[in-house]
Amino acid sequence: MNITVHHDAGRRFDDLAQRVEAVAAETAPLVEAVTGLALPDTVVIRTMSPRAWLKAHQRRSARLLRAEARELRAPRRRRRQAKVQHYTQCNGRHRIWPLIGAQVVDFRPGRFELVILPQSMREAGRLNDQAVLTKVICHELTHIAQHATDNGAMWRLQDSYYPELRGTADRDYAFLVEGHAYWADRQITTKLLGAPVSLKEISPHATHRYRDLAANPHRAETLEYFTRAVDSVEEIVTTHGLDAFNGVWQRPDLVPTRDEASTPAGWTRRFG
């Protein structure tokens, strides 16, 4: 496996870029072993400035908006609604970028990369936190493996502007893809560091801007949601086995519904 790091975030973050490469090389085999999913032959990791990240997201969202409208022949009223959603998302990213330390995204069609925002990690007070960097890399490499398994189909459905036209409006893709990635990074950080790495507590080194953003009234609800997602994945893997769980990447009918995601053990019954 070839891990390629493109460092585009500026010289002041050179040290982070070097550490990213080392952590990825160490954790990539563990991601494959823990998840039972294969990473692609080449994994691209890119550090970016917030400004470049925002512009790339705006271009990607606009591209998706146009492509889906053509593909689905969306009615004019729905196209207008989707355009409003697009602008709302773009404006939201301008506000919350300090909360986004890393993500997997296809800024170029079909080319999913692990993108890291060092400035966001600095805002969070986590720039020099090696344990957190390990967790982040494990988590995002799991997303890369998810993409490689179904060629990104699950994520394209999750990002759709027209879920009702695709028949997926009732599906909770985040419960699956994030629950699985948090489950994997918990297993791997425990193997490497002796205990899972938690981000529930805000770092004392975080900036005031980050603290203001993180003091969201929905933060506790979001943390509970992800905890429930991780526990669901754990229960399915423990009860039915890893191969049974990984069937979800090829069987859309196994993706949890929103009702199942909101109900304890609701999703796990699909694997009974």
mmCIF file of N, CA and C in Angstrom, residues 200-247:
data_model
loop_
_atom_site.group_PDB
_atom_site.id
_atom_site.type_symbol
_atom_site.label_atom_id
_atom_site.label_comp_id
_atom_site.label_asym_id
_atom_site.label_seq_id
_atom_site.Cartn_x
_atom_site.Cartn_y
_atom_site.Cartn_z
ATOM 1 N N LYS A 200 -14.774 13.780 23.969
ATOM 2 C CA LYS A 200 -15.945 14.370 24.618
ATOM 3 C C LYS A 200 -15.591 15.638 25.379
ATOM 4 N N GLU A 201 -14.394 15.652 25.967
ATOM 5 C CA GLU A 201 -13.975 16.820 26.725
ATOM 6 C C GLU A 201 -13.237 17.795 25.814
ATOM 7 N N ILE A 202 -13.558 19.060 25.901
ATOM 8 C CA ILE A 202 -12.883 20.087 25.125
ATOM 9 C C ILE A 202 -11.500 20.336 25.717
ATOM 10 N N SER A 203 -10.491 20.431 24.878
ATOM 11 C CA SER A 203 -9.124 20.651 25.336
ATOM 12 C C SER A 203 -9.003 21.999 26.056
ATOM 13 N N PRO A 204 -8.229 22.041 27.144
ATOM 14 C CA PRO A 204 -7.998 23.337 27.811
ATOM 15 C C PRO A 204 -7.193 24.306 26.947
ATOM 16 N N HIS A 205 -6.600 23.793 25.866
ATOM 17 C CA HIS A 205 -5.808 24.634 24.967
ATOM 18 C C HIS A 205 -6.625 25.149 23.778
ATOM 19 N N ALA A 206 -7.904 24.826 23.727
ATOM 20 C CA ALA A 206 -8.750 25.271 22.619
ATOM 21 C C ALA A 206 -8.916 26.784 22.631
ATOM 22 N N THR A 207 -9.094 27.358 21.451
ATOM 23 C CA THR A 207 -9.295 28.800 21.343
ATOM 24 C C THR A 207 -10.707 29.176 21.797
ATOM 25 N N HIS A 208 -10.896 30.468 22.058
ATOM 26 C CA HIS A 208 -12.234 30.936 22.435
ATOM 27 C C HIS A 208 -13.219 30.694 21.294
ATOM 28 N N ARG A 209 -12.767 30.868 20.057
ATOM 29 C CA ARG A 209 -13.658 30.641 18.917
ATOM 30 C C ARG A 209 -14.136 29.192 18.894
ATOM 31 N N TYR A 210 -13.206 28.272 19.110
ATOM 32 C CA TYR A 210 -13.585 26.856 19.115
ATOM 33 C C TYR A 210 -14.555 26.570 20.268
ATOM 34 N N ARG A 211 -14.258 27.112 21.436
ATOM 35 C CA ARG A 211 -15.123 26.858 22.590
ATOM 36 C C ARG A 211 -16.541 27.383 22.351
ATOM 37 N N ASP A 212 -16.638 28.549 21.734
ATOM 38 C CA ASP A 212 -17.960 29.104 21.446
ATOM 39 C C ASP A 212 -18.740 28.213 20.486
ATOM 40 N N LEU A 213 -18.039 27.691 19.465
ATOM 41 C CA LEU A 213 -18.697 26.812 18.505
ATOM 42 C C LEU A 213 -19.077 25.478 19.142
ATOM 43 N N ALA A 214 -18.185 24.965 19.985
ATOM 44 C CA ALA A 214 -18.436 23.659 20.601
ATOM 45 C C ALA A 214 -19.513 23.722 21.680
ATOM 46 N N ALA A 215 -19.764 24.929 22.201
ATOM 47 C CA ALA A 215 -20.793 25.083 23.229
ATOM 48 C C ALA A 215 -22.180 25.108 22.601
ATOM 49 N N ASN A 216 -22.398 24.202 21.682
ATOM 50 C CA ASN A 216 -23.671 24.101 20.976
ATOM 51 C C ASN A 216 -24.673 23.360 21.857
ATOM 52 N N PRO A 217 -25.896 23.845 21.965
ATOM 53 C CA PRO A 217 -26.870 23.155 22.825
ATOM 54 C C PRO A 217 -27.168 21.731 22.371
ATOM 55 N N HIS A 218 -26.834 21.424 21.100
ATOM 56 C CA HIS A 218 -27.108 20.081 20.595
ATOM 57 C C HIS A 218 -25.900 19.152 20.745
ATOM 58 N N ARG A 219 -24.802 19.629 21.352
ATOM 59 C CA ARG A 219 -23.584 18.818 21.468
ATOM 60 C C ARG A 219 -23.844 17.511 22.226
ATOM 61 N N ALA A 220 -24.525 17.597 23.366
ATOM 62 C CA ALA A 220 -24.793 16.400 24.169
ATOM 63 C C ALA A 220 -25.649 15.407 23.394
ATOM 64 N N GLU A 221 -26.622 15.934 22.655
ATOM 65 C CA GLU A 221 -27.490 15.072 21.852
ATOM 66 C C GLU A 221 -26.689 14.374 20.750
ATOM 67 N N THR A 222 -25.761 15.119 20.134
ATOM 68 C CA THR A 222 -24.928 14.532 19.079
ATOM 69 C C THR A 222 -24.019 13.450 19.640
ATOM 70 N N LEU A 223 -23.405 13.708 20.792
ATOM 71 C CA LEU A 223 -22.533 12.710 21.416
ATOM 72 C C LEU A 223 -23.316 11.452 21.769
ATOM 73 N N GLU A 224 -24.538 11.623 22.237
ATOM 74 C CA GLU A 224 -25.366 10.464 22.573
ATOM 75 C C GLU A 224 -25.706 9.660 21.318
ATOM 76 N N TYR A 225 -25.980 10.369 20.226
ATOM 77 C CA TYR A 225 -26.291 9.731 18.943
ATOM 78 C C TYR A 225 -25.123 8.861 18.481
ATOM 79 N N PHE A 226 -23.905 9.411 18.530
ATOM 80 C CA PHE A 226 -22.750 8.646 18.080
ATOM 81 C C PHE A 226 -22.446 7.487 19.025
ATOM 82 N N THR A 227 -22.661 7.678 20.310
ATOM 83 C CA THR A 227 -22.465 6.579 21.263
ATOM 84 C C THR A 227 -23.412 5.432 20.956
ATOM 85 N N ARG A 228 -24.658 5.763 20.651
ATOM 86 C CA ARG A 228 -25.636 4.740 20.300
ATOM 87 C C ARG A 228 -25.243 4.035 19.002
ATOM 88 N N ALA A 229 -24.707 4.794 18.050
ATOM 89 C CA ALA A 229 -24.278 4.202 16.780
ATOM 90 C C ALA A 229 -23.124 3.229 16.994
ATOM 91 N N VAL A 230 -22.138 3.629 17.796
ATOM 92 C CA VAL A 230 -20.990 2.755 18.078
ATOM 93 C C VAL A 230 -21.452 1.488 18.790
ATOM 94 N N ASP A 231 -22.311 1.646 19.766
ATOM 95 C CA ASP A 231 -22.804 0.482 20.513
ATOM 96 C C ASP A 231 -23.570 -0.471 19.603
ATOM 97 N N SER A 232 -24.298 0.065 18.642
ATOM 98 C CA SER A 232 -25.041 -0.782 17.708
ATOM 99 C C SER A 232 -24.087 -1.603 16.844
ATOM 100 N N VAL A 233 -23.046 -0.942 16.318
ATOM 101 C CA VAL A 233 -22.053 -1.670 15.523
ATOM 102 C C VAL A 233 -21.397 -2.750 16.365
ATOM 103 N N GLU A 234 -21.012 -2.402 17.593
ATOM 104 C CA GLU A 234 -20.371 -3.367 18.499
ATOM 105 C C GLU A 234 -21.266 -4.581 18.726
ATOM 106 N N GLU A 235 -22.554 -4.333 18.945
ATOM 107 C CA GLU A 235 -23.474 -5.438 19.206
ATOM 108 C C GLU A 235 -23.630 -6.329 17.983
ATOM 109 N N ILE A 236 -23.734 -5.721 16.812
ATOM 110 C CA ILE A 236 -23.897 -6.520 15.586
ATOM 111 C C ILE A 236 -22.658 -7.372 15.328
ATOM 112 N N VAL A 237 -21.480 -6.761 15.442
ATOM 113 C CA VAL A 237 -20.239 -7.510 15.197
ATOM 114 C C VAL A 237 -20.066 -8.621 16.221
ATOM 115 N N THR A 238 -20.333 -8.328 17.495
ATOM 116 C CA THR A 238 -20.169 -9.329 18.553
ATOM 117 C C THR A 238 -21.154 -10.476 18.401
ATOM 118 N N THR A 239 -22.383 -10.163 18.048
ATOM 119 C CA THR A 239 -23.441 -11.173 17.984
ATOM 120 C C THR A 239 -23.425 -11.958 16.679
ATOM 121 N N HIS A 240 -23.204 -11.261 15.571
ATOM 122 C CA HIS A 240 -23.360 -11.893 14.260
ATOM 123 C C HIS A 240 -22.056 -12.047 13.487
ATOM 124 N N GLY A 241 -21.004 -11.393 13.928
ATOM 125 C CA GLY A 241 -19.716 -11.525 13.276
ATOM 126 C C GLY A 241 -19.421 -10.385 12.314
ATOM 127 N N LEU A 242 -18.124 -10.194 12.057
ATOM 128 C CA LEU A 242 -17.687 -9.087 11.206
ATOM 129 C C LEU A 242 -18.167 -9.250 9.770
ATOM 130 N N ASP A 243 -18.145 -10.472 9.256
ATOM 131 C CA ASP A 243 -18.588 -10.686 7.874
ATOM 132 C C ASP A 243 -20.055 -10.323 7.705
ATOM 133 N N ALA A 244 -20.868 -10.677 8.695
ATOM 134 C CA ALA A 244 -22.299 -10.346 8.624
ATOM 135 C C ALA A 244 -22.490 -8.831 8.611
ATOM 136 N N PHE A 245 -21.763 -8.136 9.478
ATOM 137 C CA PHE A 245 -21.892 -6.674 9.486
ATOM 138 C C PHE A 245 -21.456 -6.091 8.153
ATOM 139 N N ASN A 246 -20.345 -6.549 7.607
ATOM 140 C CA ASN A 246 -19.816 -5.965 6.374
ATOM 141 C C ASN A 246 -20.698 -6.225 5.157
ATOM 142 N N GLY A 247 -21.696 -7.069 5.319
ATOM 143 C CA GLY A 247 -22.675 -7.223 4.246
ATOM 144 C C GLY A 247 -23.437 -5.949 3.967
#
